[in-house]
């Protein structure tokens, strides 16, 4: 079969390492080309890297190259990941299916030449692995683990009490880490008081602590500027300002003590981060997770609760405090009110208050007689 004028696929292959076998060279060039396409869409390197690793896992599991994949291989791969002691969740399975579908869609796009290359070299053409008959349908708004829920007020207090007790226990055991434990307690309280995600919390700088002229009583801690909010695909991080609410005014004292007394003992120098490590670096999202797990275990709370549950708690408790839904949505940086509603898990007491108010509004004085 005559080869036409070289396209994108042929140019990538020409640059590939010559000592690779032809099939491996083509597979490598495919992944390189797909990575470049995603980079041109300004997707994050982390996103691109995780997608490429998934394609590599699919290849390793099947022992086949992408032009040999069939729906049967895709089904077997997902079935394998859904089995065992630690199966992937439904939302993860869908994400994997979508990712593999995007990769195959790239290969089938005539603008990139890969179908022609595969036909010329191997006599086969890639085909879509997942379709309506074998992929996870998105039928509900929220598919998160139902065990992840807001903490109630007693659980929040127990978590903070456990975090506050850790520095003294560490000192009593003659171990290092008491200062880090003081920092961890402050971090967890700030995460709850402002409803921030773990990466948002990690990326906060001192300059992100702002005054709020409408609430001068909070001084320099009247608001927090979140500059690295969760981004949509191909978009820069979203920004928002989170206001300190009166019900969370205790966090002002926590932050004052951290900034003025505890943080300087880490010798951060000119490092801009709000939360710093013993080595004068920025506290990582993973370390914030670990701080939550340590406090949760010390408090004897449900092991299925994770750091993100504090964000669920923040949304729920703001609602129970009586803040309008739109205000809560803006505080947490959700684009849609429906997303905020998913996080909400108000108590029966709050629901009963709403019911009582509705009945009073409808029945007037007759409500007191019925009550």
Coordinates of C-alpha atoms in Angstrom, one line a residue:
X1 CA 0.0 0.0 0.0
X2 CA 1.6 3.3 -1.0
X3 CA 2.3 5.8 1.8
X4 CA 0.8 9.2 1.3
X5 CA 2.4 12.5 2.4
X6 CA 3.5 12.1 6.0
X7 CA 1.1 13.3 8.6
X8 CA 1.3 14.0 12.4
X9 CA 1.6 10.3 13.2
X10 CA 4.5 9.6 10.7
X11 CA 6.4 12.7 12.0
X12 CA 6.1 11.4 15.6
X13 CA 7.3 8.0 14.5
X14 CA 10.3 9.5 12.7
X15 CA 11.5 10.9 16.0
X16 CA 11.1 7.7 18.0
X17 CA 13.9 5.6 19.2
X18 CA 15.2 3.4 16.5
X19 CA 16.1 0.4 18.6
X20 CA 12.5 -0.2 19.8
X21 CA 10.5 -2.9 18.0
X22 CA 8.0 -1.4 15.5
X23 CA 4.9 -2.0 17.6
X24 CA 6.4 -0.5 20.8
X25 CA 7.7 2.5 18.8
X26 CA 4.2 3.1 17.4
X27 CA 2.6 2.8 20.9
X28 CA 5.1 5.2 22.4
X29 CA 4.6 7.7 19.6
X30 CA 0.8 7.5 20.1
X31 CA 1.1 8.3 23.7
X32 CA 3.5 11.2 23.0
X33 CA 1.1 12.6 20.4
X34 CA -1.9 12.3 22.8
X35 CA 0.1 14.1 25.5
X36 CA 0.9 16.9 23.2
X37 CA -2.7 17.3 22.2
X38 CA -3.8 17.5 25.9
X39 CA -1.0 19.9 26.6
X40 CA -2.3 22.2 23.8
X41 CA -5.6 22.2 25.7
X42 CA -3.7 23.5 28.8
X43 CA -4.6 20.4 30.8
X44 CA -2.5 20.1 33.9
X45 CA 0.7 17.9 33.7
X46 CA -0.7 15.8 36.6
X47 CA -3.9 15.1 34.6
X48 CA -2.0 14.2 31.5
X49 CA 0.4 12.0 33.4
X50 CA -2.4 10.0 35.2
X51 CA -4.1 9.4 31.9
X52 CA -1.0 8.1 30.2
X53 CA -0.4 5.8 33.1
X54 CA -3.9 4.4 32.8
X55 CA -3.3 3.7 29.1
X56 CA 0.0 2.0 30.1
X57 CA -1.9 -0.1 32.6
X58 CA -4.5 -1.1 30.0
X59 CA -1.7 -2.2 27.7
X60 CA 0.1 -4.2 30.5
X61 CA -3.2 -5.9 31.6
X62 CA -4.2 -7.0 28.1
X63 CA -0.7 -7.7 26.7
X64 CA -1.9 -6.1 23.5
X65 CA -1.4 -2.8 21.6
X66 CA -4.2 -0.2 21.2
X67 CA -5.0 -1.3 17.6
X68 CA -5.6 -4.8 19.0
X69 CA -8.0 -3.7 21.9
X70 CA -11.6 -4.9 21.6
X71 CA -14.6 -4.3 23.9
X72 CA -13.9 -7.7 25.5
X73 CA -10.4 -6.5 26.7
X74 CA -11.9 -3.3 28.1
X75 CA -14.6 -5.1 30.0
X76 CA -12.1 -7.5 31.4
X77 CA -9.9 -4.6 32.5
X78 CA -12.7 -2.9 34.4
X79 CA -14.0 -6.1 35.9
X80 CA -10.5 -6.8 37.2
X81 CA -10.2 -3.4 38.8
X82 CA -13.7 -3.8 40.4
X83 CA -12.7 -7.1 42.0
X84 CA -10.5 -7.9 44.9
X85 CA -10.2 -6.4 48.4
X86 CA -9.9 -2.8 47.2
X87 CA -12.2 -2.4 44.2
X88 CA -12.4 1.0 42.4
X89 CA -15.5 3.0 42.8
X90 CA -18.2 3.4 40.2
X91 CA -17.2 7.0 39.5
X92 CA -13.5 5.9 39.0
X93 CA -14.6 3.1 36.7
X94 CA -16.5 5.7 34.6
X95 CA -13.5 8.0 34.6
X96 CA -11.3 5.2 33.4
X97 CA -13.7 4.2 30.6
X98 CA -14.0 7.9 29.5
X99 CA -10.2 8.3 29.5
X100 CA -9.6 5.2 27.4
X101 CA -12.4 6.3 25.0
X102 CA -10.6 9.7 24.6
X103 CA -7.4 8.0 23.8
X104 CA -9.0 5.7 21.2
X105 CA -10.9 8.7 19.8
X106 CA -7.6 10.5 19.3
X107 CA -6.2 7.5 17.4
X108 CA -9.3 7.4 15.2
X109 CA -9.2 11.1 14.4
X110 CA -8.2 11.4 10.7
X111 CA -6.3 14.6 11.5
X112 CA -3.7 12.5 13.3
X113 CA -3.2 9.7 10.9
X114 CA -3.0 6.8 13.3
X115 CA -5.6 4.7 11.7
X116 CA -3.7 4.8 8.4
X117 CA -0.4 4.0 10.2
X118 CA -1.9 1.0 12.0
X119 CA -3.5 -0.3 8.8
X120 CA -0.3 0.0 6.9
X121 CA 2.0 -1.5 9.5
X122 CA -0.1 -4.1 11.3
X123 CA -3.2 -4.6 9.1
X124 CA -5.5 -3.5 12.0
X125 CA -7.3 -0.3 12.9
X126 CA -8.1 0.8 16.5
X127 CA -11.7 0.5 17.6
X128 CA -13.7 2.1 20.4
X129 CA -13.5 -0.2 23.5
X130 CA -16.4 1.2 25.5
X131 CA -19.8 1.9 24.2
X132 CA -23.4 2.4 25.5
X133 CA -23.8 -1.3 26.1
X134 CA -20.7 -1.9 28.3
X135 CA -19.9 1.4 30.0
X136 CA -21.1 2.9 33.3
X137 CA -24.1 5.1 32.9
X138 CA -24.3 8.5 34.7
X139 CA -27.8 8.2 36.1
X140 CA -27.6 10.1 39.4
X141 CA -26.1 13.4 40.4
X142 CA -23.9 12.1 43.2
X143 CA -22.0 8.8 43.2
X144 CA -19.6 9.4 46.1
X145 CA -19.1 6.9 48.8
X146 CA -22.2 7.2 51.1
X147 CA -20.0 6.6 54.1
X148 CA -18.4 10.1 53.5
X149 CA -20.7 12.5 55.4
X150 CA -20.6 15.7 57.4
X151 CA -19.4 15.4 61.0
X152 CA -21.9 16.6 63.6
X153 CA -20.9 19.2 66.1
X154 CA -19.8 16.7 68.8
X155 CA -17.6 14.9 66.3
X156 CA -16.0 18.1 65.1
X157 CA -15.3 19.0 68.8
X158 CA -13.9 15.5 69.5
X159 CA -11.6 15.8 66.4
X160 CA -10.2 19.2 67.6
X161 CA -9.8 18.0 71.2
X162 CA -7.8 15.0 69.9
X163 CA -5.7 17.3 67.7
X164 CA -5.0 19.7 70.6
X165 CA -4.0 16.8 72.9
X166 CA -1.4 15.4 70.5
X167 CA 1.4 18.0 71.2
X168 CA 1.3 17.3 75.0
X169 CA 1.3 13.6 74.5
X170 CA 4.2 13.7 72.1
X171 CA 6.2 15.9 74.6
X172 CA 5.3 13.5 77.4
X173 CA 6.7 10.6 75.4
X174 CA 10.0 12.5 74.8
X175 CA 9.5 12.4 71.0
X176 CA 10.0 15.0 68.4
X177 CA 7.1 16.5 66.5
X178 CA 5.2 18.5 69.1
X179 CA 5.5 21.7 67.1
X180 CA 4.3 19.9 64.0
X181 CA 1.3 18.6 66.0
X182 CA 0.5 22.2 67.0
X183 CA 0.5 23.2 63.4
X184 CA -1.6 20.3 62.4
X185 CA -4.3 21.2 64.9
X186 CA -4.4 24.7 63.5
X187 CA -4.6 23.5 60.0
X188 CA -7.6 21.2 60.7
X189 CA -9.4 24.0 62.4
X190 CA -8.8 26.4 59.5
X191 CA -9.9 23.8 57.0
X192 CA -13.2 23.5 58.8
X193 CA -13.7 27.2 59.5
X194 CA -13.2 28.2 55.9
X195 CA -14.4 25.0 54.1
X196 CA -11.3 24.7 52.0
X197 CA -10.1 21.7 50.0
X198 CA -6.8 20.1 50.9
X199 CA -4.9 21.6 47.9
X200 CA -6.4 25.0 48.5
X201 CA -5.3 24.9 52.1
X202 CA -1.8 23.8 51.2
X203 CA -1.4 26.6 48.6
X204 CA -2.5 29.5 51.0
X205 CA 0.1 32.2 51.6
X206 CA 0.3 34.7 54.4
X207 CA -0.8 37.4 52.0
X208 CA -4.0 35.5 51.4
X209 CA -5.2 36.5 54.9
X210 CA -7.2 39.7 54.4
X211 CA -9.2 42.2 56.4
X212 CA -12.9 42.6 55.8
X213 CA -14.0 46.2 56.3
X214 CA -17.5 45.0 57.1
X215 CA -16.1 42.9 60.0
X216 CA -13.3 44.9 61.5
X217 CA -13.5 42.8 64.7
X218 CA -11.7 40.0 62.9
X219 CA -8.6 42.2 62.2
X220 CA -6.3 40.7 59.6
X221 CA -8.3 37.4 59.5
X222 CA -11.6 38.7 58.2
X223 CA -11.3 36.7 54.9
X224 CA -9.1 34.3 53.1
X225 CA -8.2 34.7 49.4
X226 CA -8.2 31.2 47.8
X227 CA -6.1 31.6 44.6
X228 CA -5.7 27.9 43.8
X229 CA -9.3 26.7 43.8
X230 CA -10.3 23.6 41.9
X231 CA -10.0 24.2 38.2
X232 CA -12.2 23.0 35.4
X233 CA -10.5 21.0 32.7
X234 CA -8.2 23.2 30.6
X235 CA -8.9 26.2 32.8
X236 CA -6.7 28.0 35.3
X237 CA -7.4 27.7 39.1
X238 CA -10.6 29.4 40.2
X239 CA -10.3 32.2 42.7
X240 CA -12.7 33.1 45.5
X241 CA -12.7 35.0 48.7
X242 CA -14.0 33.2 51.8
X243 CA -15.4 35.5 54.5
X244 CA -14.9 34.7 58.2
X245 CA -18.4 34.1 59.6
X246 CA -19.3 35.1 63.2
X247 CA -20.0 31.5 64.2
X248 CA -16.4 30.6 63.3
X249 CA -14.8 33.6 65.0
X250 CA -12.8 31.3 67.2
X251 CA -10.5 30.6 64.2
X252 CA -9.2 34.2 64.5
X253 CA -7.5 33.3 67.7
X254 CA -6.1 30.1 66.2
X255 CA -4.6 32.0 63.2
X256 CA -3.2 34.8 65.4
X257 CA -1.4 32.3 67.6
X258 CA -0.1 30.4 64.6
X259 CA 1.1 33.4 62.7
X260 CA 2.6 35.3 65.6
X261 CA 3.9 32.6 67.9
X262 CA 4.1 29.1 66.4
X263 CA 5.0 29.6 62.7
X264 CA 8.2 31.7 63.5
X265 CA 9.6 28.7 65.5
X266 CA 9.7 26.8 62.2
X267 CA 12.3 29.4 60.9
X268 CA 10.5 29.8 57.6
X269 CA 12.6 32.8 56.6
X270 CA 11.0 34.5 53.6
X271 CA 8.9 31.5 52.6
X272 CA 5.4 32.8 51.7
X273 CA 3.4 29.8 52.7
X274 CA 0.9 30.1 55.5
X275 CA 1.4 26.4 56.6
X276 CA 5.1 25.4 56.6
X277 CA 7.1 22.3 57.5
X278 CA 10.0 21.7 59.9
X279 CA 12.3 22.1 56.9
X280 CA 10.8 25.5 56.0
X281 CA 8.9 24.1 53.0
X282 CA 5.2 24.3 52.1
X283 CA 3.0 21.8 53.9
X284 CA 1.7 19.3 51.3
X285 CA -1.9 18.2 50.8
X286 CA -0.9 14.7 51.7
X287 CA 0.5 15.9 55.1
X288 CA -2.8 17.7 55.8
X289 CA -4.6 14.4 55.1
X290 CA -2.3 12.6 57.5
X291 CA -3.0 15.2 60.2
X292 CA -6.7 14.5 59.8
X293 CA -6.2 10.7 60.0
X294 CA -4.0 11.0 63.1
X295 CA -6.6 13.2 64.9
X296 CA -9.5 11.0 63.7
X297 CA -7.9 7.9 65.1
X298 CA -7.1 9.6 68.4
X299 CA -10.7 10.7 68.7
X300 CA -12.0 7.2 67.9
X301 CA -14.1 8.5 65.0
X302 CA -15.4 6.5 62.1
X303 CA -12.5 5.4 59.9
X304 CA -14.6 6.1 56.7
X305 CA -14.5 9.9 57.5
X306 CA -11.8 11.7 55.6
X307 CA -10.5 15.3 55.4
X308 CA -13.0 16.3 52.7
X309 CA -15.8 15.5 55.3
X310 CA -14.8 18.8 57.0
X311 CA -15.8 20.6 53.9
X312 CA -19.1 18.8 53.9
X313 CA -19.5 19.8 57.6
X314 CA -18.8 23.4 56.8
X315 CA -21.5 23.6 54.1
X316 CA -24.0 21.8 56.4
X317 CA -23.3 23.9 59.4
X318 CA -23.4 27.2 57.5
X319 CA -26.8 26.1 56.2
X320 CA -28.0 25.2 59.7
X321 CA -26.7 28.6 60.9
X322 CA -29.2 30.1 58.5
X323 CA -27.0 31.5 55.8
X324 CA -28.6 31.8 52.3
X325 CA -27.9 29.0 49.9
X326 CA -26.2 31.5 47.4
X327 CA -23.9 32.7 50.1
X328 CA -22.8 29.2 51.0
X329 CA -22.3 28.4 47.4
X330 CA -20.0 31.4 46.9
X331 CA -18.1 30.6 50.1
X332 CA -17.1 27.1 48.9
X333 CA -16.6 28.1 45.2
X334 CA -19.2 25.8 43.6
X335 CA -20.4 26.8 40.1
X336 CA -23.8 25.2 40.6
X337 CA -26.2 25.2 43.6
X338 CA -26.9 21.6 43.0
X339 CA -23.3 20.7 43.8
X340 CA -23.5 22.5 47.1
X341 CA -26.8 20.7 47.9
X342 CA -25.1 17.4 47.4
X343 CA -22.6 18.2 50.2
X344 CA -25.4 19.1 52.6
X345 CA -26.5 16.7 55.4
X346 CA -28.5 18.8 57.8
X347 CA -29.6 17.4 61.1
X348 CA -33.1 16.3 62.0
X349 CA -33.3 19.2 64.5
X350 CA -32.7 21.7 61.7
X351 CA -35.3 19.9 59.4
X352 CA -37.8 20.0 62.3
X353 CA -37.3 23.7 62.7
X354 CA -38.0 24.3 59.0
X355 CA -41.1 22.1 59.3
X356 CA -42.2 24.1 62.4
X357 CA -41.7 27.4 60.7
X358 CA -43.6 26.2 57.6
X359 CA -46.5 25.0 59.7
X360 CA -46.7 28.2 61.7
X361 CA -46.7 30.2 58.4
X362 CA -49.5 28.0 57.0
X363 CA -51.7 27.5 60.1
X364 CA -51.0 30.6 62.2
X365 CA -52.3 30.4 65.7
X366 CA -53.8 27.0 65.1
X367 CA -50.2 25.6 65.2
X368 CA -49.9 26.3 68.9
X369 CA -53.1 24.4 69.6
X370 CA -52.0 21.4 67.5
X371 CA -48.5 21.4 69.1

